[in-house]
Amino acid sequence: MPLLRLPASRPGRLAVPSAPGTTRPGFDRRSFLGLSAAGAAALTLAACAGPSTASGTAPASAEALDYTGVKPASTISMWSSHPGGSQEVEQKIIDQFNASQSAITVSLVTAGANYEEVAQRFQTALAGGGLPGLVILSDVWWFRYFINDSIIPLDAVLDAVGMETDDFRPTFFADYQYDGAQWAIPYARSTPMFYYNKEHWATAGLPDRSPATWEEFGEWAPRLKAADTGVLNAFQYPAISGYAGWTFQNNAWGQGGSYSDGWDITIDEKPVVDALEWMRQGVNVEKWAGITSNDQATDIASGAVSATVSSTGSLVGILDTASFDVGVGFMPGGPTATEPVCPSGGAGLGIPQGITPEEQVAAATFLKFLTSPENAVAFSAATGYIPTRTSADVTGLVSAAPQIQTAIDQIEVVRTQDYARAFLPGGDKAVADGVGRVLTQDEDPQEVLTEVRGQLEDIYTTDVEPLLS
């Protein structure tokens, strides 16, 4: 199937999971969005602050940047949360870059344990200085940096260092485009996948494959529950705070719904309500499904559950830990659509607006090296994230772990994430909180999603639309 394209009336695209697998601290949306430059330093002592979207200048124009004659700075840093346990491979790539030339020295900085902590530290640096050359940006964070003019459009600086971008996977690369410019480069990219325990499948007499639809799995689940496997649950939903806003898009899309249509919020329409009601039934009525109290990748790898959905970034860890054959498959569809119903996720790398042109050129020079096809494969081999370059030789990866081929194949049916999650600051949390209320407190899906729609509309009209205008 050809890659999904946005309609012309919807500018730009965005996809990807707060990094799936990380835990997001709670935050107050009003203080988060109302943060001014003067108050930024004080708020860093609080939970997950993030950048302001309440004030600021218009985002920079790609045409306004000119790097003619600019020489790279001698030192820069890269801020990372080391997604997928990547600190060792990141340092190895940096060491190789530093040894390959003498003009630029790059240092690796652990700027936080997850994307949100990196965002908090970046916010502090925006107000007080000490910005990095490169900063890691998750799918639900880069757009607020765009509207607050905190990162530069990359087109001109990539041209200045001769970085070719034609072989980036189109769905990944286009995720960071808006208003006719490129705002980040794909780095730790993933999709959710369906993971299952092949031994449990065999015990229950199920075919050795993932379900084509969630309805099909609903027919399989009682057989898994009745089988003598000793599992906690036949299926384990991801932690509400880490995954729910990301993966629930899959359920909604399969029913023919969406969180939003462009900037129009549609999350409380019948298809989305039906998707959440189906999930509620499995958890609270039929009781074959549960919600992880820790990490669903750990639950499946330990054999405590028969199936789950988790990031491709969890693949290497699951395969290394599991003592059984792990099956993987595409994300299931629904009664209305079976493809494309899979969101992409993960993180990209951006360059701050508030550093010197010399530092920006140095950052772009290293970015070119870091995301080369060879290094994309090295990063994938260490983490399980999908190589971002189509020219990357994945033969060795697939030979070592054939399941990676499934992750790569699923890219062809990836769908762009809904604006309500990816573009609205705090949108992901609002959706996740709503899903959590239904699944953990057994509340009515229609009532909850109608409340969530109001929250999302308020975020847009108050905190996004004025800046876009």
Coordinates of C-alpha atoms in Angstrom, one line a residue:
M1 CA 0.0 0.0 0.0
P2 CA 1.3 3.5 -0.8
L3 CA 2.4 5.7 2.0
L4 CA -0.4 7.9 3.5
R5 CA -0.5 11.5 2.4
L6 CA -2.2 14.4 4.1
P7 CA -4.9 16.2 2.2
A8 CA -3.7 19.5 0.8
S9 CA -6.0 21.4 3.2
R10 CA -4.2 20.0 6.2
P11 CA -0.7 21.7 6.4
G12 CA 2.1 19.6 7.6
R13 CA 2.1 16.3 9.5
L14 CA 3.1 14.9 12.8
A15 CA 3.4 11.5 14.2
V16 CA 5.0 9.5 17.0
P17 CA 5.0 8.2 21.0
S18 CA 5.8 10.4 23.7
A19 CA 8.4 7.9 23.7
P20 CA 6.5 5.0 24.3
G21 CA 7.9 3.2 27.3
T22 CA 8.6 6.4 29.3
T23 CA 6.5 7.7 32.2
R24 CA 5.2 11.2 32.0
P25 CA 5.1 13.2 35.3
G26 CA 1.9 15.1 35.9
F27 CA 1.6 18.8 35.2
D28 CA -0.9 21.6 35.5
R29 CA -1.9 22.7 32.0
R30 CA -2.5 26.3 32.8
S31 CA 0.9 26.8 34.5
F32 CA 2.5 24.8 31.8
L33 CA 1.1 26.9 29.0
G34 CA 1.2 30.2 30.8
L35 CA 4.9 30.0 31.7
S36 CA 6.7 33.2 30.9
A37 CA 10.4 33.6 30.3
A38 CA 10.8 35.4 33.6
G39 CA 9.2 32.6 35.5
A40 CA 10.7 29.7 33.7
A41 CA 13.6 29.1 36.1
A42 CA 11.3 28.9 39.1
L43 CA 9.0 26.4 37.5
T44 CA 11.8 24.0 36.7
L45 CA 11.6 22.9 40.4
A46 CA 8.1 21.7 39.7
A47 CA 7.0 18.6 37.8
C48 CA 7.3 18.6 34.0
A49 CA 7.2 22.2 33.0
G50 CA 8.0 22.4 29.3
P51 CA 8.1 25.4 27.0
S52 CA 5.7 28.3 27.0
T53 CA 3.2 28.7 24.3
A54 CA 1.4 31.7 25.7
S55 CA 3.7 34.3 24.3
G56 CA 6.6 34.7 21.8
T57 CA 7.4 35.8 18.3
A58 CA 6.3 34.2 15.1
P59 CA 8.3 31.1 14.2
A60 CA 11.4 31.8 12.1
S61 CA 11.2 31.7 8.3
A62 CA 13.3 29.2 6.5
E63 CA 14.1 31.8 3.8
A64 CA 15.5 34.2 6.4
L65 CA 18.4 32.0 7.4
D66 CA 21.7 32.3 5.5
Y67 CA 24.7 30.3 6.4
T68 CA 27.0 31.5 3.6
G69 CA 30.6 31.6 4.9
V70 CA 29.7 30.4 8.4
K71 CA 32.3 28.1 10.0
P72 CA 31.2 25.5 12.5
A73 CA 31.8 26.1 16.2
S74 CA 34.5 24.0 17.8
T75 CA 32.3 22.4 20.5
I76 CA 28.6 21.6 20.9
S77 CA 26.6 19.2 23.1
M78 CA 23.8 16.8 22.2
W79 CA 21.0 16.5 24.8
S80 CA 19.4 13.1 25.0
S81 CA 17.3 10.9 27.3
H82 CA 18.9 7.8 25.6
P83 CA 15.6 6.3 24.4
G84 CA 15.6 2.5 24.3
G85 CA 18.7 2.3 26.5
S86 CA 20.8 3.9 23.8
Q87 CA 23.4 5.8 25.8
E88 CA 26.2 3.4 25.0
V89 CA 25.5 3.4 21.2
E90 CA 25.0 7.2 21.2
Q91 CA 28.4 7.6 22.9
K92 CA 30.0 5.2 20.5
I93 CA 28.7 7.2 17.5
I94 CA 29.9 10.5 19.1
D95 CA 33.3 9.0 19.7
Q96 CA 33.6 7.9 16.1
F97 CA 32.6 11.4 14.9
N98 CA 35.1 13.1 17.2
A99 CA 37.8 10.8 15.9
S100 CA 36.9 11.3 12.3
Q101 CA 37.7 15.0 12.2
S102 CA 39.3 17.7 14.3
A103 CA 37.1 20.8 13.7
I104 CA 34.1 19.9 16.0
T105 CA 34.0 18.1 19.3
V106 CA 30.6 16.8 20.4
S107 CA 29.7 15.9 24.0
L108 CA 26.8 13.7 25.1
V109 CA 24.6 15.1 27.9
T110 CA 22.0 13.1 29.8
A111 CA 19.4 15.8 29.9
G112 CA 16.7 13.8 31.6
A113 CA 15.4 10.3 32.2
N114 CA 12.6 10.8 29.6
Y115 CA 11.5 13.3 26.9
E116 CA 9.5 15.4 29.5
E117 CA 12.6 15.9 31.7
V118 CA 14.6 16.9 28.7
A119 CA 11.8 19.4 27.8
Q120 CA 12.0 20.8 31.4
R121 CA 15.7 21.3 31.1
F122 CA 15.4 22.8 27.7
Q123 CA 12.9 25.3 28.9
T124 CA 15.3 26.4 31.7
A125 CA 18.1 26.9 29.1
L126 CA 15.8 28.9 26.9
A127 CA 15.3 31.4 29.7
G128 CA 18.8 31.3 31.3
G129 CA 21.3 30.1 28.6
G130 CA 23.4 27.0 28.1
L131 CA 21.5 25.6 25.2
P132 CA 22.7 22.5 23.4
G133 CA 23.5 22.1 19.7
L134 CA 21.1 19.3 19.3
V135 CA 18.1 18.4 21.5
I136 CA 15.9 15.3 21.4
L137 CA 12.2 16.2 20.8
S138 CA 9.3 13.7 21.1
D139 CA 6.3 13.7 18.8
V140 CA 4.1 15.6 21.3
W141 CA 6.7 18.3 22.1
W142 CA 8.3 19.6 18.9
F143 CA 5.2 21.5 17.7
R144 CA 5.1 23.7 20.8
Y145 CA 8.7 24.6 20.2
F146 CA 7.8 25.5 16.7
I147 CA 5.0 27.9 17.7
N148 CA 7.2 29.4 20.4
D149 CA 10.1 30.1 18.0
S150 CA 12.5 27.9 20.1
I151 CA 13.9 25.8 17.2
I152 CA 15.0 26.7 13.7
P153 CA 13.7 25.5 10.4
L154 CA 16.4 23.1 9.3
D155 CA 16.3 23.4 5.5
A156 CA 18.9 26.1 5.1
V157 CA 21.5 24.6 7.6
L158 CA 21.1 21.1 6.1
D159 CA 21.8 22.6 2.7
A160 CA 24.8 24.4 4.1
V161 CA 26.4 21.1 5.3
G162 CA 25.4 19.1 2.2
M163 CA 23.1 16.8 4.1
E164 CA 21.0 14.6 1.7
T165 CA 17.5 13.8 3.0
D166 CA 15.8 12.0 0.1
D167 CA 16.2 8.6 1.6
F168 CA 14.7 9.2 5.0
R169 CA 11.5 7.2 5.3
P170 CA 8.9 9.5 4.0
T171 CA 6.4 9.0 6.8
F172 CA 9.0 9.7 9.4
F173 CA 10.6 12.7 7.7
A174 CA 7.2 14.4 7.0
D175 CA 6.2 14.1 10.6
Y176 CA 8.3 17.1 11.4
Q177 CA 7.1 19.4 8.6
Y178 CA 4.8 22.3 9.0
D179 CA 4.3 25.6 7.3
G180 CA 6.5 24.6 4.4
A181 CA 9.6 23.8 6.5
Q182 CA 11.4 21.0 8.2
W183 CA 11.7 21.4 12.0
A184 CA 13.4 18.2 13.1
I185 CA 15.1 15.1 11.8
P186 CA 13.7 11.6 12.6
Y187 CA 15.9 9.7 15.1
A188 CA 14.5 7.2 17.6
R189 CA 11.4 6.3 15.6
S190 CA 8.9 3.5 16.3
T191 CA 5.4 2.2 15.9
P192 CA 3.4 0.1 18.3
M193 CA 3.2 -3.6 17.5
F194 CA 1.2 -6.5 18.7
Y195 CA 3.3 -8.9 20.8
Y196 CA 2.1 -12.3 21.8
N197 CA 3.4 -15.5 23.6
K198 CA 3.5 -18.3 21.0
E199 CA 3.4 -20.9 23.7
H200 CA 0.1 -19.5 25.1
W201 CA -1.3 -19.3 21.6
A202 CA -0.5 -22.9 21.0
T203 CA -2.0 -24.0 24.3
A204 CA -5.2 -22.2 23.5
G205 CA -5.3 -23.7 20.0
L206 CA -5.0 -20.3 18.2
P207 CA -3.4 -19.8 14.8
D208 CA 0.2 -18.6 15.0
R209 CA -0.4 -15.0 14.0
S210 CA -1.6 -11.7 15.4
P211 CA -5.3 -11.0 15.1
A212 CA -6.4 -9.1 12.0
T213 CA -9.0 -7.1 14.1
W214 CA -9.6 -6.3 17.7
E215 CA -13.0 -8.1 17.3
E216 CA -11.1 -11.3 16.3
F217 CA -9.0 -11.0 19.4
G218 CA -12.1 -10.5 21.4
E219 CA -13.1 -14.0 20.2
W220 CA -9.7 -15.4 21.0
A221 CA -9.3 -13.8 24.5
P222 CA -11.7 -16.2 26.4
R223 CA -9.8 -19.2 25.0
L224 CA -6.6 -17.7 26.2
K225 CA -8.1 -16.9 29.6
A226 CA -9.5 -20.5 29.9
A227 CA -6.2 -22.1 28.8
D228 CA -3.9 -23.5 31.5
T229 CA -1.2 -20.9 31.1
G230 CA -1.1 -19.3 34.5
V231 CA -1.3 -15.8 33.1
L232 CA -2.5 -12.7 34.9
N233 CA -4.4 -11.5 31.9
A234 CA -4.9 -12.6 28.3
F235 CA -4.2 -9.1 27.2
Q236 CA -2.4 -6.2 29.0
Y237 CA -3.1 -2.6 28.1
P238 CA -0.1 -0.2 28.4
A239 CA 0.2 2.2 31.3
I240 CA -2.3 5.0 31.0
S241 CA 0.3 7.7 31.6
G242 CA 2.8 6.4 29.0
Y243 CA 0.9 5.0 26.1
A244 CA -2.8 5.4 26.1
G245 CA -3.1 8.6 24.1
W246 CA -0.8 7.1 21.5
T247 CA -2.2 3.6 21.0
F248 CA -5.9 4.4 21.5
Q249 CA -5.7 6.1 18.1
N250 CA -5.3 2.6 16.6
N251 CA -8.6 1.5 18.2
A252 CA -10.4 4.7 17.2
W253 CA -9.2 4.6 13.6
G254 CA -10.2 0.9 13.3
Q255 CA -13.8 1.9 14.2
G256 CA -13.7 4.7 11.6
G257 CA -13.2 7.6 14.0
S258 CA -10.4 10.0 15.0
Y259 CA -9.5 12.4 17.7
S260 CA -9.7 15.3 15.3
D261 CA -10.0 16.2 11.7
G262 CA -7.4 18.8 11.2
W263 CA -8.1 21.3 14.0
D264 CA -11.7 20.1 14.4
I265 CA -12.0 17.9 17.5
T266 CA -14.0 14.7 16.9
I267 CA -13.0 12.5 19.8
D268 CA -16.5 12.2 21.2
E269 CA -18.2 11.0 18.0
K270 CA -19.7 7.6 18.0
P271 CA -16.9 5.5 16.4
V272 CA -14.4 6.7 19.1
V273 CA -16.9 6.1 21.8
D274 CA -17.6 2.6 20.5
A275 CA -13.8 1.9 20.5
L276 CA -13.5 2.9 24.1
E277 CA -16.6 1.0 25.1
W278 CA -15.2 -2.2 23.6
M279 CA -12.0 -1.7 25.6
R280 CA -14.1 -1.1 28.8
Q281 CA -16.0 -4.3 28.3
G282 CA -12.8 -6.4 28.0
V283 CA -11.4 -4.9 31.2
N284 CA -14.4 -4.4 33.5
V285 CA -17.1 -6.8 32.2
E286 CA -15.5 -9.8 30.5
K287 CA -12.3 -9.3 32.6
W288 CA -9.8 -10.9 30.1
A289 CA -7.8 -7.6 29.9
G290 CA -5.9 -5.5 32.4
I291 CA -3.7 -2.4 32.6
T292 CA -0.1 -2.7 33.5
S293 CA 1.0 -1.3 36.9
N294 CA 4.6 -1.0 35.6
D295 CA 5.5 -1.7 32.0
Q296 CA 3.6 -3.9 29.5
A297 CA 6.9 -4.9 27.8
T298 CA 8.1 -6.4 31.1
D299 CA 4.8 -8.1 31.6
I300 CA 4.9 -9.9 28.2
A301 CA 8.6 -10.8 28.4
S302 CA 8.1 -12.4 31.8
G303 CA 5.2 -14.5 30.6
A304 CA 2.8 -12.9 33.0
V305 CA 0.4 -12.0 30.2
S306 CA -0.4 -13.6 26.8
A307 CA -0.4 -10.5 24.6
T308 CA 0.1 -6.7 24.6
V309 CA 0.9 -3.8 22.4
S310 CA 4.2 -2.0 22.8
S311 CA 6.7 0.0 20.9
T312 CA 9.1 -1.4 18.4
G313 CA 11.7 0.3 20.7
S314 CA 10.9 -2.4 23.2
L315 CA 11.6 -5.3 20.8
V316 CA 15.2 -5.9 21.6
G317 CA 14.6 -5.9 25.4
I318 CA 11.6 -8.3 25.0
L319 CA 13.5 -10.7 22.9
D320 CA 16.5 -10.7 25.2
T321 CA 14.4 -11.3 28.3
A322 CA 11.7 -13.7 27.2
S323 CA 12.3 -17.5 27.6
F324 CA 9.7 -18.3 25.0
D325 CA 9.1 -17.6 21.3
V326 CA 7.8 -14.1 20.9
G327 CA 5.3 -13.5 18.1
V328 CA 4.9 -10.0 16.6
G329 CA 2.4 -8.6 14.2
F330 CA 0.8 -5.5 12.8
M331 CA -1.6 -3.5 15.0
P332 CA -5.1 -5.0 14.6
G333 CA -7.8 -3.1 12.8
G334 CA -11.5 -2.8 13.5
P335 CA -14.8 -3.4 11.8
T336 CA -14.5 -0.3 9.6
A337 CA -10.7 -0.2 8.7
T338 CA -7.8 -2.6 8.9
E339 CA -5.3 -0.2 7.4
P340 CA -3.8 2.3 7.8
V341 CA -4.5 2.1 11.5
C342 CA -1.0 2.2 13.0
P343 CA 0.5 5.5 14.4
S344 CA 4.2 6.1 14.3
G345 CA 6.0 7.5 17.3
G346 CA 9.3 8.2 19.0
A347 CA 11.5 11.3 18.7
G348 CA 13.5 13.5 16.4
L349 CA 16.4 15.9 16.8
G350 CA 16.1 19.7 16.5
I351 CA 18.5 22.6 16.7
P352 CA 17.7 25.5 19.0
Q353 CA 17.0 29.0 17.7
G354 CA 18.9 30.7 20.5
I355 CA 22.5 29.5 19.7
T356 CA 24.9 31.0 17.3
P357 CA 24.9 30.3 13.5
E358 CA 28.3 28.7 14.0
E359 CA 26.9 26.3 16.6
Q360 CA 23.9 25.6 14.4
V361 CA 26.3 24.6 11.5
A362 CA 28.3 22.4 13.9
A363 CA 25.1 20.7 15.1
A364 CA 23.9 20.1 11.5
T365 CA 27.4 18.7 10.6
F366 CA 27.1 16.1 13.4
L367 CA 23.4 15.5 12.7
K368 CA 24.5 14.4 9.2
F369 CA 26.9 11.9 10.6
L370 CA 24.6 10.7 13.4
T371 CA 21.7 9.9 11.1
S372 CA 23.7 8.3 8.3
P373 CA 22.4 4.9 7.0
E374 CA 25.2 3.1 8.8
N375 CA 24.6 4.8 12.1
A376 CA 20.8 4.3 11.7
V377 CA 21.4 0.6 11.6
A378 CA 23.8 0.7 14.5
F379 CA 21.2 2.6 16.6
S380 CA 18.4 0.2 15.6
A381 CA 20.5 -2.9 16.4
A382 CA 21.1 -1.6 19.9
T383 CA 17.5 -0.5 20.6
G384 CA 14.9 -2.0 18.3
Y385 CA 13.9 1.4 16.9
I386 CA 13.3 1.3 13.1
P387 CA 16.1 2.5 10.9
T388 CA 15.1 5.9 9.6
R389 CA 16.8 5.6 6.2
T390 CA 15.4 3.5 3.4
S391 CA 19.0 2.9 2.1
A392 CA 20.1 1.4 5.4
D393 CA 21.2 -2.2 5.0
V394 CA 18.9 -4.1 7.4
T395 CA 20.1 -7.6 6.5
G396 CA 22.1 -8.1 9.6
L397 CA 19.2 -6.8 11.8
V398 CA 16.7 -9.1 10.3
S399 CA 19.0 -12.1 10.5
A400 CA 19.6 -11.5 14.2
A401 CA 15.9 -10.8 15.0
P402 CA 13.4 -11.7 12.2
Q403 CA 10.7 -9.9 14.1
I404 CA 12.3 -6.5 13.1
Q405 CA 11.1 -7.2 9.5
T406 CA 7.5 -7.0 10.7
A407 CA 8.2 -3.6 12.2
I408 CA 9.8 -2.3 9.0
D409 CA 6.9 -3.7 6.9
Q410 CA 4.3 -2.0 9.0
I411 CA 5.8 1.4 8.1
E412 CA 4.0 1.1 4.8
V413 CA 0.6 1.3 6.6
V414 CA 1.4 4.0 9.1
R415 CA -1.1 6.8 9.5
T416 CA -0.3 10.3 10.5
Q417 CA -1.3 11.1 14.1
D418 CA -4.3 13.3 14.8
Y419 CA -3.6 16.9 15.5
A420 CA -5.4 16.7 18.8
R421 CA -2.7 14.5 20.3
A422 CA 0.4 15.6 18.4
F423 CA -0.1 19.3 18.0
L424 CA -2.0 20.4 21.1
P425 CA 0.2 21.0 24.1
G426 CA -1.2 18.7 26.8
G427 CA -3.5 17.0 24.3
D428 CA -1.9 13.6 24.8
K429 CA -2.4 13.8 28.6
A430 CA -6.0 14.9 28.2
V431 CA -6.8 11.9 26.0
A432 CA -4.8 9.5 28.2
D433 CA -6.5 10.7 31.4
G434 CA -9.9 10.2 29.7
V435 CA -9.1 6.7 28.6
G436 CA -7.8 6.0 32.1
R437 CA -11.0 7.1 33.7
V438 CA -13.0 4.7 31.6
L439 CA -10.8 1.7 32.0
T440 CA -9.8 2.1 35.6
Q441 CA -12.9 3.7 37.1
D442 CA -15.5 2.2 34.8
E443 CA -16.9 5.6 33.8
D444 CA -19.2 6.1 30.8
P445 CA -17.1 6.6 27.6
Q446 CA -19.5 9.1 26.0
E447 CA -19.6 11.4 29.0
V448 CA -15.8 11.2 29.5
L449 CA -14.9 11.8 25.8
T450 CA -17.3 14.7 25.6
E451 CA -15.4 16.3 28.6
V452 CA -12.1 15.5 26.8
R453 CA -13.4 17.2 23.7
G454 CA -14.1 20.4 25.7
Q455 CA -10.6 20.3 27.1
L456 CA -9.0 19.9 23.7
E457 CA -11.0 22.6 22.2
D458 CA -10.1 24.9 25.0
I459 CA -6.4 24.2 24.5
Y460 CA -6.6 25.0 20.8
T461 CA -8.7 28.2 21.1
T462 CA -6.8 29.6 24.1
D463 CA -3.2 28.4 23.5
V464 CA -2.6 27.5 19.9
E465 CA -4.9 29.3 17.5
P466 CA -3.8 32.8 18.6
L467 CA -0.1 31.9 17.9
L468 CA -0.9 30.3 14.5
S469 CA -2.8 33.5 13.5

